[in-house]
Amino acid sequence: MKIKNIIISQPDLSTAKSPYTELAEKYGLKIDFRPFIKVEGVSAKDFRNTRINILNFTGVIFTSKTAIDHYFRISQEMRLTIPDTMKYFCISEATAFYLQKYIVYRKRKIFYGDGRLSDMVSVMKKHKEENFLLPLSDIHKPEIPELLDAEGYKYTKAILYRTVSADLSDMPELNYDVMIFFSPQGIKSLFQNYPDFQQNDKVIGCFGPTTAKAVREAGLRLDIEAPTAEAPSMTMALEQFIKKNNKL
């Protein structure tokens, strides 16, 4: 079967020079982007039930822009005024700059790493006396709290948003030769939206070992896997498969 159309289970973040755009043009492919999962905020009522008081903390750890959005959302919904003395610790400079959406950046105590969690934790070492709040999704990488535990930081996890299946009812059929997934939640969403899904000759690809595990545990055949030594990116893995399959 010659590969003609592909669905990427993520939002379309491509630009004019996107690797996916280049792949589509090079091989005459139709590539659609459709998120299989979405993020929903925890309600103020549910958050109150956790008995976590945001104002009890002197520092906040942000590992994503989504965490920033929901931290300030829940604060607003609970009518809390975050003190000017609050310290913000961000995983990267880009994440730190995103704080400008909610606070006067130059008047706050903001610290950031180089994009690696380990670097941000190193930056935090000069502020070990702080009581940190760690806003997270219900599904998050265990490395984040594990590293904070290993370094002996005083922190509290706050689940402010959840990753749930998107509604795909407007797409009754999956008429694609290739389906690409990036998280176990995407596989879960596949079967929630299409409980009678049969793979048959559809090609399934995924990125990351946890997603690969979810694909196999769901009884599906994994045809394309990344990252590998030969294909560190999903587009490279796709191109290798297309070249072989389409005999180019």
PDB file of C-alpha atoms in Angstrom:
ATOM      1  CA  MET A   1       0.000   0.000   0.000  1.00  0.00           C
ATOM      2  CA  LYS A   2       1.394   3.350  -1.030  1.00  0.00           C
ATOM      3  CA  ILE A   3       1.250   5.957   1.736  1.00  0.00           C
ATOM      4  CA  LYS A   4      -0.898   8.899   0.671  1.00  0.00           C
ATOM      5  CA  ASN A   5      -2.400  10.476   3.790  1.00  0.00           C
ATOM      6  CA  ILE A   6      -1.293  10.817   7.399  1.00  0.00           C
ATOM      7  CA  ILE A   7      -2.928  12.082  10.586  1.00  0.00           C
ATOM      8  CA  ILE A   8      -0.775  13.611  13.321  1.00  0.00           C
ATOM      9  CA  SER A   9      -2.567  13.494  16.685  1.00  0.00           C
ATOM     10  CA  GLN A  10      -1.291  16.916  17.733  1.00  0.00           C
ATOM     11  CA  PRO A  11      -2.185  20.559  17.003  1.00  0.00           C
ATOM     12  CA  ASP A  12      -0.782  21.995  13.790  1.00  0.00           C
ATOM     13  CA  LEU A  13       2.195  24.016  14.996  1.00  0.00           C
ATOM     14  CA  SER A  14       3.897  23.859  11.635  1.00  0.00           C
ATOM     15  CA  THR A  15       5.360  26.829   9.848  1.00  0.00           C
ATOM     16  CA  ALA A  16       6.232  27.384   6.208  1.00  0.00           C
ATOM     17  CA  LYS A  17       9.502  25.540   6.809  1.00  0.00           C
ATOM     18  CA  SER A  18       8.076  22.787   8.994  1.00  0.00           C
ATOM     19  CA  PRO A  19       9.623  19.315   8.552  1.00  0.00           C
ATOM     20  CA  TYR A  20       6.089  17.974   8.096  1.00  0.00           C
ATOM     21  CA  THR A  21       5.389  20.519   5.353  1.00  0.00           C
ATOM     22  CA  GLU A  22       8.609  19.601   3.617  1.00  0.00           C
ATOM     23  CA  LEU A  23       7.772  15.902   3.927  1.00  0.00           C
ATOM     24  CA  ALA A  24       4.310  16.444   2.428  1.00  0.00           C
ATOM     25  CA  GLU A  25       5.701  18.418  -0.502  1.00  0.00           C
ATOM     26  CA  LYS A  26       8.564  16.009  -1.144  1.00  0.00           C
ATOM     27  CA  TYR A  27       6.398  12.876  -1.312  1.00  0.00           C
ATOM     28  CA  GLY A  28       3.039  14.297  -2.371  1.00  0.00           C
ATOM     29  CA  LEU A  29       1.371  13.487   0.943  1.00  0.00           C
ATOM     30  CA  LYS A  30      -1.744  14.842   2.629  1.00  0.00           C
ATOM     31  CA  ILE A  31      -0.918  15.444   6.296  1.00  0.00           C
ATOM     32  CA  ASP A  32      -3.685  16.462   8.713  1.00  0.00           C
ATOM     33  CA  PHE A  33      -3.215  17.567  12.314  1.00  0.00           C
ATOM     34  CA  ARG A  34      -5.887  16.760  14.889  1.00  0.00           C
ATOM     35  CA  PRO A  35      -5.313  16.683  18.662  1.00  0.00           C
ATOM     36  CA  PHE A  36      -6.617  13.499  20.263  1.00  0.00           C
ATOM     37  CA  ILE A  37      -6.240  14.967  23.753  1.00  0.00           C
ATOM     38  CA  LYS A  38      -6.933  18.307  25.415  1.00  0.00           C
ATOM     39  CA  VAL A  39      -6.255  20.057  28.694  1.00  0.00           C
ATOM     40  CA  GLU A  40      -9.057  20.965  31.115  1.00  0.00           C
ATOM     41  CA  GLY A  41      -8.618  23.120  34.182  1.00  0.00           C
ATOM     42  CA  VAL A  42      -9.469  21.796  37.632  1.00  0.00           C
ATOM     43  CA  SER A  43     -12.377  23.793  39.035  1.00  0.00           C
ATOM     44  CA  ALA A  44     -11.921  26.116  41.989  1.00  0.00           C
ATOM     45  CA  LYS A  45     -14.337  23.925  43.958  1.00  0.00           C
ATOM     46  CA  ASP A  46     -12.293  20.784  43.342  1.00  0.00           C
ATOM     47  CA  PHE A  47      -9.055  22.597  44.101  1.00  0.00           C
ATOM     48  CA  ARG A  48     -10.416  23.849  47.439  1.00  0.00           C
ATOM     49  CA  ASN A  49     -11.061  20.214  48.365  1.00  0.00           C
ATOM     50  CA  THR A  50      -7.303  19.571  48.183  1.00  0.00           C
ATOM     51  CA  ARG A  51      -6.878  22.042  51.068  1.00  0.00           C
ATOM     52  CA  ILE A  52      -3.854  23.582  49.368  1.00  0.00           C
ATOM     53  CA  ASN A  53      -3.574  27.312  50.109  1.00  0.00           C
ATOM     54  CA  ILE A  54      -1.671  29.029  47.291  1.00  0.00           C
ATOM     55  CA  LEU A  55      -0.826  31.959  49.560  1.00  0.00           C
ATOM     56  CA  ASN A  56       1.072  29.677  51.968  1.00  0.00           C
ATOM     57  CA  PHE A  57       3.894  29.325  49.450  1.00  0.00           C
ATOM     58  CA  THR A  58       6.798  31.660  48.831  1.00  0.00           C
ATOM     59  CA  GLY A  59       7.918  30.228  45.497  1.00  0.00           C
ATOM     60  CA  VAL A  60       6.284  28.643  42.437  1.00  0.00           C
ATOM     61  CA  ILE A  61       7.934  26.194  40.033  1.00  0.00           C
ATOM     62  CA  PHE A  62       6.771  26.391  36.423  1.00  0.00           C
ATOM     63  CA  THR A  63       7.758  23.687  33.945  1.00  0.00           C
ATOM     64  CA  SER A  64       5.396  24.857  31.191  1.00  0.00           C
ATOM     65  CA  LYS A  65       3.324  27.792  29.958  1.00  0.00           C
ATOM     66  CA  THR A  66       0.193  25.709  30.560  1.00  0.00           C
ATOM     67  CA  ALA A  67       1.089  25.494  34.255  1.00  0.00           C
ATOM     68  CA  ILE A  68       1.398  29.304  34.357  1.00  0.00           C
ATOM     69  CA  ASP A  69      -2.020  29.755  32.742  1.00  0.00           C
ATOM     70  CA  HIS A  70      -3.765  27.488  35.231  1.00  0.00           C
ATOM     71  CA  TYR A  71      -1.922  28.843  38.278  1.00  0.00           C
ATOM     72  CA  PHE A  72      -3.170  32.353  37.576  1.00  0.00           C
ATOM     73  CA  ARG A  73      -6.587  31.093  36.436  1.00  0.00           C
ATOM     74  CA  ILE A  74      -7.242  29.259  39.675  1.00  0.00           C
ATOM     75  CA  SER A  75      -5.912  32.212  41.686  1.00  0.00           C
ATOM     76  CA  GLN A  76      -8.332  34.531  39.908  1.00  0.00           C
ATOM     77  CA  GLU A  77     -11.259  32.146  40.328  1.00  0.00           C
ATOM     78  CA  MET A  78     -10.512  31.939  44.051  1.00  0.00           C
ATOM     79  CA  ARG A  79     -10.080  35.731  44.180  1.00  0.00           C
ATOM     80  CA  LEU A  80      -6.549  35.494  45.510  1.00  0.00           C
ATOM     81  CA  THR A  81      -4.032  38.295  45.195  1.00  0.00           C
ATOM     82  CA  ILE A  82      -0.571  36.859  44.619  1.00  0.00           C
ATOM     83  CA  PRO A  83       1.922  38.928  46.682  1.00  0.00           C
ATOM     84  CA  ASP A  84       4.633  40.896  44.901  1.00  0.00           C
ATOM     85  CA  THR A  85       7.194  38.995  46.988  1.00  0.00           C
ATOM     86  CA  MET A  86       6.357  35.668  45.300  1.00  0.00           C
ATOM     87  CA  LYS A  87       9.379  34.060  43.628  1.00  0.00           C
ATOM     88  CA  TYR A  88       8.945  32.353  40.274  1.00  0.00           C
ATOM     89  CA  PHE A  89      11.251  29.551  39.098  1.00  0.00           C
ATOM     90  CA  CYS A  90      10.876  28.608  35.431  1.00  0.00           C
ATOM     91  CA  ILE A  91      12.388  25.811  33.376  1.00  0.00           C
ATOM     92  CA  SER A  92      13.437  28.155  30.562  1.00  0.00           C
ATOM     93  CA  GLU A  93      13.767  31.801  29.619  1.00  0.00           C
ATOM     94  CA  ALA A  94      10.828  31.511  27.220  1.00  0.00           C
ATOM     95  CA  THR A  95       8.625  30.152  30.006  1.00  0.00           C
ATOM     96  CA  ALA A  96       9.780  32.964  32.302  1.00  0.00           C
ATOM     97  CA  PHE A  97       8.962  35.634  29.714  1.00  0.00           C
ATOM     98  CA  TYR A  98       5.470  34.161  29.399  1.00  0.00           C
ATOM     99  CA  LEU A  99       4.819  35.416  32.939  1.00  0.00           C
ATOM    100  CA  GLN A 100       4.477  38.908  31.438  1.00  0.00           C
ATOM    101  CA  LYS A 101       0.951  37.878  30.478  1.00  0.00           C
ATOM    102  CA  TYR A 102       0.019  38.006  34.168  1.00  0.00           C
ATOM    103  CA  ILE A 103       2.549  40.083  36.114  1.00  0.00           C
ATOM    104  CA  VAL A 104       4.822  43.115  35.745  1.00  0.00           C
ATOM    105  CA  TYR A 105       7.927  41.140  34.834  1.00  0.00           C
ATOM    106  CA  ARG A 106      10.635  43.611  35.808  1.00  0.00           C
ATOM    107  CA  LYS A 107       9.162  44.106  39.278  1.00  0.00           C
ATOM    108  CA  ARG A 108       9.112  40.429  40.282  1.00  0.00           C
ATOM    109  CA  LYS A 109      11.669  37.901  41.461  1.00  0.00           C
ATOM    110  CA  ILE A 110      11.988  35.553  38.491  1.00  0.00           C
ATOM    111  CA  PHE A 111      14.615  32.853  37.952  1.00  0.00           C
ATOM    112  CA  TYR A 112      14.997  30.374  35.101  1.00  0.00           C
ATOM    113  CA  GLY A 113      17.084  27.498  33.789  1.00  0.00           C
ATOM    114  CA  ASP A 114      18.290  26.600  30.326  1.00  0.00           C
ATOM    115  CA  GLY A 115      15.364  24.326  29.462  1.00  0.00           C
ATOM    116  CA  ARG A 116      16.606  21.323  31.417  1.00  0.00           C
ATOM    117  CA  LEU A 117      14.901  20.407  34.674  1.00  0.00           C
ATOM    118  CA  SER A 118      18.280  19.705  36.289  1.00  0.00           C
ATOM    119  CA  ASP A 119      19.489  23.225  35.473  1.00  0.00           C
ATOM    120  CA  MET A 120      16.385  24.851  36.951  1.00  0.00           C
ATOM    121  CA  VAL A 121      16.815  22.819  40.132  1.00  0.00           C
ATOM    122  CA  SER A 122      20.428  24.035  40.305  1.00  0.00           C
ATOM    123  CA  VAL A 123      19.200  27.633  40.057  1.00  0.00           C
ATOM    124  CA  MET A 124      16.848  26.926  42.965  1.00  0.00           C
ATOM    125  CA  LYS A 125      19.710  25.894  45.266  1.00  0.00           C
ATOM    126  CA  LYS A 126      20.265  29.489  46.366  1.00  0.00           C
ATOM    127  CA  HIS A 127      16.650  29.584  47.555  1.00  0.00           C
ATOM    128  CA  LYS A 128      16.349  26.315  49.467  1.00  0.00           C
ATOM    129  CA  GLU A 129      14.554  28.030  52.339  1.00  0.00           C
ATOM    130  CA  GLU A 130      11.508  28.686  50.162  1.00  0.00           C
ATOM    131  CA  ASN A 131       8.268  26.730  50.410  1.00  0.00           C
ATOM    132  CA  PHE A 132       7.541  25.788  46.793  1.00  0.00           C
ATOM    133  CA  LEU A 133       4.295  25.098  44.968  1.00  0.00           C
ATOM    134  CA  LEU A 134       4.584  22.841  41.903  1.00  0.00           C
ATOM    135  CA  PRO A 135       1.582  23.229  39.533  1.00  0.00           C
ATOM    136  CA  LEU A 136       1.136  20.102  37.412  1.00  0.00           C
ATOM    137  CA  SER A 137      -1.234  18.116  35.233  1.00  0.00           C
ATOM    138  CA  ASP A 138      -2.735  14.916  36.610  1.00  0.00           C
ATOM    139  CA  ILE A 139      -0.438  13.190  34.100  1.00  0.00           C
ATOM    140  CA  HIS A 140       3.128  14.393  34.493  1.00  0.00           C
ATOM    141  CA  LYS A 141       6.681  13.145  34.268  1.00  0.00           C
ATOM    142  CA  PRO A 142       7.752  11.494  37.547  1.00  0.00           C
ATOM    143  CA  GLU A 143      11.244  12.955  37.039  1.00  0.00           C
ATOM    144  CA  ILE A 144      10.026  16.355  38.213  1.00  0.00           C
ATOM    145  CA  PRO A 145       9.079  15.455  41.821  1.00  0.00           C
ATOM    146  CA  GLU A 146      11.804  12.782  41.957  1.00  0.00           C
ATOM    147  CA  LEU A 147      14.527  15.356  41.317  1.00  0.00           C
ATOM    148  CA  LEU A 148      13.065  17.793  43.847  1.00  0.00           C
ATOM    149  CA  ASP A 149      12.903  14.984  46.413  1.00  0.00           C
ATOM    150  CA  ALA A 150      16.497  13.989  45.738  1.00  0.00           C
ATOM    151  CA  GLU A 151      17.670  17.568  46.324  1.00  0.00           C
ATOM    152  CA  GLY A 152      15.642  17.924  49.515  1.00  0.00           C
ATOM    153  CA  TYR A 153      13.357  20.792  48.503  1.00  0.00           C
ATOM    154  CA  LYS A 154      10.223  21.569  50.463  1.00  0.00           C
ATOM    155  CA  TYR A 155       7.412  21.557  47.911  1.00  0.00           C
ATOM    156  CA  THR A 156       3.788  20.605  47.340  1.00  0.00           C
ATOM    157  CA  LYS A 157       2.321  19.265  44.111  1.00  0.00           C
ATOM    158  CA  ALA A 158      -0.837  21.040  42.966  1.00  0.00           C
ATOM    159  CA  ILE A 159      -2.885  19.343  40.234  1.00  0.00           C
ATOM    160  CA  LEU A 160      -4.404  22.349  38.463  1.00  0.00           C
ATOM    161  CA  TYR A 161      -5.292  20.796  35.102  1.00  0.00           C
ATOM    162  CA  ARG A 162      -6.056  17.423  33.582  1.00  0.00           C
ATOM    163  CA  THR A 163      -5.286  15.743  30.280  1.00  0.00           C
ATOM    164  CA  VAL A 164      -8.477  14.241  28.830  1.00  0.00           C
ATOM    165  CA  SER A 165      -9.635  12.755  25.541  1.00  0.00           C
ATOM    166  CA  ALA A 166     -10.749  15.206  22.867  1.00  0.00           C
ATOM    167  CA  ASP A 167     -14.162  14.878  21.240  1.00  0.00           C
ATOM    168  CA  LEU A 168     -13.625  13.474  17.729  1.00  0.00           C
ATOM    169  CA  SER A 169     -17.291  12.902  16.919  1.00  0.00           C
ATOM    170  CA  ASP A 170     -17.056  15.253  13.925  1.00  0.00           C
ATOM    171  CA  MET A 171     -14.582  12.783  12.383  1.00  0.00           C
ATOM    172  CA  PRO A 172     -16.652   9.573  12.177  1.00  0.00           C
ATOM    173  CA  GLU A 173     -14.064   7.674  10.149  1.00  0.00           C
ATOM    174  CA  LEU A 174     -10.290   7.506  10.256  1.00  0.00           C
ATOM    175  CA  ASN A 175      -9.543   7.413   6.566  1.00  0.00           C
ATOM    176  CA  TYR A 176      -5.794   7.608   6.881  1.00  0.00           C
ATOM    177  CA  ASP A 177      -2.986   5.313   5.835  1.00  0.00           C
ATOM    178  CA  VAL A 178      -0.800   6.366   8.775  1.00  0.00           C
ATOM    179  CA  MET A 179      -1.693   7.477  12.323  1.00  0.00           C
ATOM    180  CA  ILE A 180       0.950   9.072  14.552  1.00  0.00           C
ATOM    181  CA  PHE A 181       0.684   9.276  18.359  1.00  0.00           C
ATOM    182  CA  PHE A 182       2.771  11.103  20.949  1.00  0.00           C
ATOM    183  CA  SER A 183       1.361  10.001  24.304  1.00  0.00           C
ATOM    184  CA  PRO A 184      -0.380   7.045  25.982  1.00  0.00           C
ATOM    185  CA  GLN A 185      -3.374   9.353  26.447  1.00  0.00           C
ATOM    186  CA  GLY A 186      -3.652   9.638  22.668  1.00  0.00           C
ATOM    187  CA  ILE A 187      -4.049   5.858  22.416  1.00  0.00           C
ATOM    188  CA  LYS A 188      -6.651   5.951  25.181  1.00  0.00           C
ATOM    189  CA  SER A 189      -8.540   8.657  23.304  1.00  0.00           C
ATOM    190  CA  LEU A 190      -8.442   6.566  20.111  1.00  0.00           C
ATOM    191  CA  PHE A 191     -10.428   3.777  21.743  1.00  0.00           C
ATOM    192  CA  GLN A 192     -12.724   6.107  23.678  1.00  0.00           C
ATOM    193  CA  ASN A 193     -13.715   7.825  20.440  1.00  0.00           C
ATOM    194  CA  TYR A 194     -13.621   4.691  18.279  1.00  0.00           C
ATOM    195  CA  PRO A 195     -14.411   1.717  20.544  1.00  0.00           C
ATOM    196  CA  ASP A 196     -14.647  -0.630  17.537  1.00  0.00           C
ATOM    197  CA  PHE A 197     -11.356   0.500  16.011  1.00  0.00           C
ATOM    198  CA  GLN A 198      -9.556  -2.162  14.006  1.00  0.00           C
ATOM    199  CA  GLN A 199      -6.042  -1.481  12.782  1.00  0.00           C
ATOM    200  CA  ASN A 200      -6.049  -3.831   9.787  1.00  0.00           C
ATOM    201  CA  ASP A 201      -3.627  -2.331   7.266  1.00  0.00           C
ATOM    202  CA  LYS A 202      -3.376   1.079   8.930  1.00  0.00           C
ATOM    203  CA  VAL A 203       0.167   2.051   9.835  1.00  0.00           C
ATOM    204  CA  ILE A 204       0.647   3.225  13.427  1.00  0.00           C
ATOM    205  CA  GLY A 205       3.643   5.243  14.522  1.00  0.00           C
ATOM    206  CA  CYS A 206       4.551   6.780  17.840  1.00  0.00           C
ATOM    207  CA  PHE A 207       7.116   8.904  19.613  1.00  0.00           C
ATOM    208  CA  GLY A 208       8.596   7.861  22.937  1.00  0.00           C
ATOM    209  CA  PRO A 209       8.884   4.581  24.855  1.00  0.00           C
ATOM    210  CA  THR A 210       5.810   5.129  27.043  1.00  0.00           C
ATOM    211  CA  THR A 211       3.645   5.685  23.973  1.00  0.00           C
ATOM    212  CA  ALA A 212       5.155   2.605  22.300  1.00  0.00           C
ATOM    213  CA  LYS A 213       4.276   0.583  25.382  1.00  0.00           C
ATOM    214  CA  ALA A 214       0.683   1.883  25.293  1.00  0.00           C
ATOM    215  CA  VAL A 215       0.366   0.975  21.599  1.00  0.00           C
ATOM    216  CA  ARG A 216       1.466  -2.611  22.212  1.00  0.00           C
ATOM    217  CA  GLU A 217      -0.614  -3.010  25.379  1.00  0.00           C
ATOM    218  CA  ALA A 218      -3.667  -1.936  23.360  1.00  0.00           C
ATOM    219  CA  GLY A 219      -3.010  -4.876  21.051  1.00  0.00           C
ATOM    220  CA  LEU A 220      -1.966  -2.698  18.138  1.00  0.00           C
ATOM    221  CA  ARG A 221       0.878  -3.262  15.702  1.00  0.00           C
ATOM    222  CA  LEU A 222       3.600  -0.632  15.980  1.00  0.00           C
ATOM    223  CA  ASP A 223       5.027   0.042  12.534  1.00  0.00           C
ATOM    224  CA  ILE A 224       6.988   3.277  13.045  1.00  0.00           C
ATOM    225  CA  GLU A 225       8.848   4.134  16.244  1.00  0.00           C
ATOM    226  CA  ALA A 226      10.917   7.162  17.206  1.00  0.00           C
ATOM    227  CA  PRO A 227      13.284   8.261  18.522  1.00  0.00           C
ATOM    228  CA  THR A 228      15.929   5.772  17.435  1.00  0.00           C
ATOM    229  CA  ALA A 229      19.601   6.111  16.583  1.00  0.00           C
ATOM    230  CA  GLU A 230      18.673   6.154  12.901  1.00  0.00           C
ATOM    231  CA  ALA A 231      15.623   8.393  13.329  1.00  0.00           C
ATOM    232  CA  PRO A 232      15.825  10.817  16.271  1.00  0.00           C
ATOM    233  CA  SER A 233      12.711  12.695  15.092  1.00  0.00           C
ATOM    234  CA  MET A 234       9.232  11.589  14.085  1.00  0.00           C
ATOM    235  CA  THR A 235       9.534  13.139  10.623  1.00  0.00           C
ATOM    236  CA  MET A 236      12.776  11.244   9.996  1.00  0.00           C
ATOM    237  CA  ALA A 237      11.154   7.963  11.041  1.00  0.00           C
ATOM    238  CA  LEU A 238       8.185   8.724   8.787  1.00  0.00           C
ATOM    239  CA  GLU A 239      10.417   9.498   5.823  1.00  0.00           C
ATOM    240  CA  GLN A 240      12.382   6.288   6.254  1.00  0.00           C
ATOM    241  CA  PHE A 241       9.154   4.267   6.327  1.00  0.00           C
ATOM    242  CA  ILE A 242       7.713   6.061   3.304  1.00  0.00           C
ATOM    243  CA  LYS A 243      10.897   5.552   1.285  1.00  0.00           C
ATOM    244  CA  LYS A 244      10.849   1.842   2.025  1.00  0.00           C
ATOM    245  CA  ASN A 245       7.115   1.349   1.660  1.00  0.00           C
ATOM    246  CA  ASN A 246       6.617   3.512  -1.427  1.00  0.00           C
ATOM    247  CA  LYS A 247       9.832   2.124  -2.915  1.00  0.00           C
ATOM    248  CA  LEU A 248      11.323   5.530  -3.566  1.00  0.00           C
TER     249      LEU A 248
END
